[in-house]
Amino acid sequence: MHKPGDVLMVCLGNICRSPLAQGVFENMSKKFNVKVDSAGVANYHAGYPPDKRSIYVAQKNGVDISTQKARQIKVKDFNNFDYIFVMDKQNFYDIKDLISYHKVNSVVQLLNDPFEIEDPYYGNDEGFEIVYDKIYQGCKRVIDNWK
Ligand code: 4NP
């Protein structure tokens, strides 16, 4: 956790939380020159841009995520990224299932460990503000560890 490395942000749909986490982390990690991407455990929204509420809360905070496109996580990702940061425990368990029969190198951890960043999809706009704050804190904690 102390060494800079390539980061993949993961949530369920890759349209609400992980696109925000990708955008925030890209902005924060510029001086480390690392690769940052995001993906979803599910493929429901593959190919789609982030949820409008995520685009809006990002924009309000000076982060542009509007050109991102959702994709599903694949086993290869676990050797192409040093860190896989998940938003909630369900993401964590789903991922452990996915890689159970594979040899992988990535460290898999909750972004805001030990707290979860809950799915805001069925909630209101305020939920997206809360998610943004938690994502910001989680990203900052990772970056501060790298200094
Ligand atoms: P995300 O939110 O995992 O933060 O992208 C969700 C988006 C869509 C759904 C669930 C969560 N969905 O069930 O369609």
mmCIF file of N, CA, C and O and ligand atoms in Angstrom, residues 10-19 40-42 44-45 51 53-54 87-88 91 117-122 128 131, ligand 1:
data_model
loop_
_atom_site.group_PDB
_atom_site.id
_atom_site.type_symbol
_atom_site.label_atom_id
_atom_site.label_comp_id
_atom_site.label_asym_id
_atom_site.label_seq_id
_atom_site.Cartn_x
_atom_site.Cartn_y
_atom_site.Cartn_z
ATOM 1 N N VAL A 10 -13.396 -0.286 -8.600
ATOM 2 C CA VAL A 10 -14.450 -1.241 -8.955
ATOM 3 C C VAL A 10 -15.702 -1.047 -8.097
ATOM 4 O O VAL A 10 -15.616 -0.895 -6.875
ATOM 5 N N CYS A 11 -16.871 -1.042 -8.768
ATOM 6 C CA CYS A 11 -18.159 -1.087 -8.052
ATOM 7 C C CYS A 11 -19.038 -2.105 -8.783
ATOM 8 O O CYS A 11 -18.523 -2.914 -9.565
ATOM 9 N N LEU A 12 -20.340 -2.046 -8.564
ATOM 10 C CA LEU A 12 -21.203 -3.042 -9.208
ATOM 11 C C LEU A 12 -21.422 -2.730 -10.701
ATOM 12 O O LEU A 12 -21.160 -3.560 -11.560
ATOM 13 N N GLY A 13 -21.914 -1.527 -10.978
ATOM 14 C CA GLY A 13 -22.327 -1.220 -12.352
ATOM 15 C C GLY A 13 -21.341 -0.430 -13.181
ATOM 16 O O GLY A 13 -21.492 -0.315 -14.395
ATOM 17 N N ASN A 14 -20.327 0.144 -12.535
ATOM 18 C CA ASN A 14 -19.351 1.041 -13.181
ATOM 19 C C ASN A 14 -20.022 2.253 -13.833
ATOM 20 O O ASN A 14 -19.556 2.763 -14.848
ATOM 21 N N ILE A 15 -21.137 2.708 -13.220
ATOM 22 C CA ILE A 15 -21.730 3.964 -13.709
ATOM 23 C C ILE A 15 -21.906 5.025 -12.612
ATOM 24 O O ILE A 15 -22.076 6.200 -12.927
ATOM 25 N N CYS A 16 -21.888 4.645 -11.339
ATOM 26 C CA CYS A 16 -22.065 5.643 -10.264
ATOM 27 C C CYS A 16 -20.777 5.877 -9.472
ATOM 28 O O CYS A 16 -20.189 6.953 -9.542
ATOM 29 N N ARG A 17 -20.338 4.872 -8.721
ATOM 30 C CA ARG A 17 -19.235 5.086 -7.786
ATOM 31 C C ARG A 17 -17.852 4.997 -8.424
ATOM 32 O O ARG A 17 -17.021 5.899 -8.241
ATOM 33 N N SER A 18 -17.562 3.902 -9.132
ATOM 34 C CA SER A 18 -16.176 3.744 -9.608
ATOM 35 C C SER A 18 -15.763 4.764 -10.675
ATOM 36 O O SER A 18 -14.586 5.139 -10.708
ATOM 37 N N PRO A 19 -16.690 5.271 -11.529
ATOM 38 C CA PRO A 19 -16.259 6.343 -12.440
ATOM 39 C C PRO A 19 -15.839 7.602 -11.671
ATOM 40 O O PRO A 19 -14.854 8.261 -12.021
ATOM 41 N N GLY A 40 -16.819 -2.546 -13.615
ATOM 42 C CA GLY A 40 -17.920 -3.027 -12.793
ATOM 43 C C GLY A 40 -17.872 -4.535 -12.648
ATOM 44 O O GLY A 40 -17.373 -5.238 -13.536
ATOM 45 N N VAL A 41 -18.410 -5.026 -11.535
ATOM 46 C CA VAL A 41 -18.537 -6.472 -11.367
ATOM 47 C C VAL A 41 -19.555 -6.988 -12.391
ATOM 48 O O VAL A 41 -19.370 -8.046 -12.987
ATOM 49 N N ALA A 42 -20.632 -6.243 -12.608
ATOM 50 C CA ALA A 42 -21.688 -6.644 -13.545
ATOM 51 C C ALA A 42 -21.471 -6.003 -14.911
ATOM 52 O O ALA A 42 -20.716 -5.043 -15.046
ATOM 53 N N TYR A 44 -24.225 -4.966 -16.753
ATOM 54 C CA TYR A 44 -25.503 -4.350 -17.154
ATOM 55 C C TYR A 44 -25.326 -3.092 -17.987
ATOM 56 O O TYR A 44 -26.131 -2.804 -18.852
ATOM 57 N N HIS A 45 -24.321 -2.290 -17.642
ATOM 58 C CA HIS A 45 -24.236 -0.948 -18.235
ATOM 59 C C HIS A 45 -23.023 -0.798 -19.148
ATOM 60 O O HIS A 45 -22.646 0.326 -19.480
ATOM 61 N N ASP A 51 -23.620 7.642 -14.779
ATOM 62 C CA ASP A 51 -24.904 8.200 -14.369
ATOM 63 C C ASP A 51 -24.789 9.742 -14.332
ATOM 64 O O ASP A 51 -23.790 10.283 -13.864
ATOM 65 N N ARG A 53 -26.025 11.873 -12.422
ATOM 66 C CA ARG A 53 -25.827 12.425 -11.073
ATOM 67 C C ARG A 53 -24.352 12.358 -10.665
ATOM 68 O O ARG A 53 -23.849 13.233 -9.973
ATOM 69 N N SER A 54 -23.649 11.314 -11.133
ATOM 70 C CA SER A 54 -22.203 11.227 -10.860
ATOM 71 C C SER A 54 -21.445 12.265 -11.690
ATOM 72 O O SER A 54 -20.519 12.919 -11.194
ATOM 73 N N MET A 87 -15.741 -0.733 -3.618
ATOM 74 C CA MET A 87 -16.539 0.236 -2.861
ATOM 75 C C MET A 87 -17.243 -0.403 -1.662
ATOM 76 O O MET A 87 -17.411 0.238 -0.635
ATOM 77 N N ASP A 88 -17.697 -1.648 -1.807
ATOM 78 C CA ASP A 88 -18.400 -2.282 -0.684
ATOM 79 C C ASP A 88 -17.987 -3.747 -0.556
ATOM 80 O O ASP A 88 -17.260 -4.275 -1.415
ATOM 81 N N ASN A 91 -18.839 -6.151 -3.398
ATOM 82 C CA ASN A 91 -17.865 -6.101 -4.508
ATOM 83 C C ASN A 91 -16.662 -6.984 -4.176
ATOM 84 O O ASN A 91 -16.152 -7.714 -5.029
ATOM 85 N N ILE A 117 -18.577 2.184 0.825
ATOM 86 C CA ILE A 117 -19.186 3.299 0.096
ATOM 87 C C ILE A 117 -20.418 2.703 -0.586
ATOM 88 O O ILE A 117 -20.309 1.947 -1.555
ATOM 89 N N GLU A 118 -21.593 3.017 -0.006
ATOM 90 C CA GLU A 118 -22.817 2.323 -0.417
ATOM 91 C C GLU A 118 -23.302 2.766 -1.795
ATOM 92 O O GLU A 118 -23.095 3.898 -2.214
ATOM 93 N N ASP A 119 -23.997 1.845 -2.426
ATOM 94 C CA ASP A 119 -24.575 2.059 -3.751
ATOM 95 C C ASP A 119 -25.614 3.199 -3.709
ATOM 96 O O ASP A 119 -26.609 3.094 -2.995
ATOM 97 N N PRO A 120 -25.413 4.283 -4.449
ATOM 98 C CA PRO A 120 -26.348 5.419 -4.403
ATOM 99 C C PRO A 120 -27.417 5.361 -5.502
ATOM 100 O O PRO A 120 -28.253 6.261 -5.615
ATOM 101 N N TYR A 121 -27.405 4.310 -6.310
ATOM 102 C CA TYR A 121 -28.179 4.271 -7.561
ATOM 103 C C TYR A 121 -29.667 4.524 -7.348
ATOM 104 O O TYR A 121 -30.289 5.263 -8.100
ATOM 105 N N TYR A 122 -30.248 3.884 -6.310
ATOM 106 C CA TYR A 122 -31.700 4.014 -6.110
ATOM 107 C C TYR A 122 -32.052 5.148 -5.143
ATOM 108 O O TYR A 122 -33.217 5.316 -4.769
ATOM 109 N N PHE A 128 -25.415 11.046 -3.689
ATOM 110 C CA PHE A 128 -24.240 11.186 -4.559
ATOM 111 C C PHE A 128 -23.209 12.141 -3.953
ATOM 112 O O PHE A 128 -22.003 11.978 -4.173
ATOM 113 N N VAL A 131 -21.485 10.004 -1.368
ATOM 114 C CA VAL A 131 -20.564 9.095 -2.062
ATOM 115 C C VAL A 131 -19.314 9.849 -2.509
ATOM 116 O O VAL A 131 -18.189 9.362 -2.342
HETATM 117 P P1 4NP B 1 -22.578 1.551 -9.136
HETATM 118 O O1 4NP B 1 -24.153 1.740 -8.949
HETATM 119 O O2 4NP B 1 -22.300 0.137 -8.746
HETATM 120 O O3 4NP B 1 -22.007 2.537 -8.177
HETATM 121 O O4 4NP B 1 -22.284 1.844 -10.583
HETATM 122 C C1 4NP B 1 -25.102 0.924 -9.548
HETATM 123 C C2 4NP B 1 -25.546 1.194 -10.805
HETATM 124 C C3 4NP B 1 -26.529 0.396 -11.370
HETATM 125 C C4 4NP B 1 -27.068 -0.654 -10.648
HETATM 126 C C5 4NP B 1 -26.610 -0.920 -9.384
HETATM 127 C C6 4NP B 1 -25.617 -0.138 -8.836
HETATM 128 N N1 4NP B 1 -28.100 -1.441 -11.200
HETATM 129 O O5 4NP B 1 -28.616 -2.317 -10.496
HETATM 130 O O6 4NP B 1 -28.460 -1.241 -12.362
#
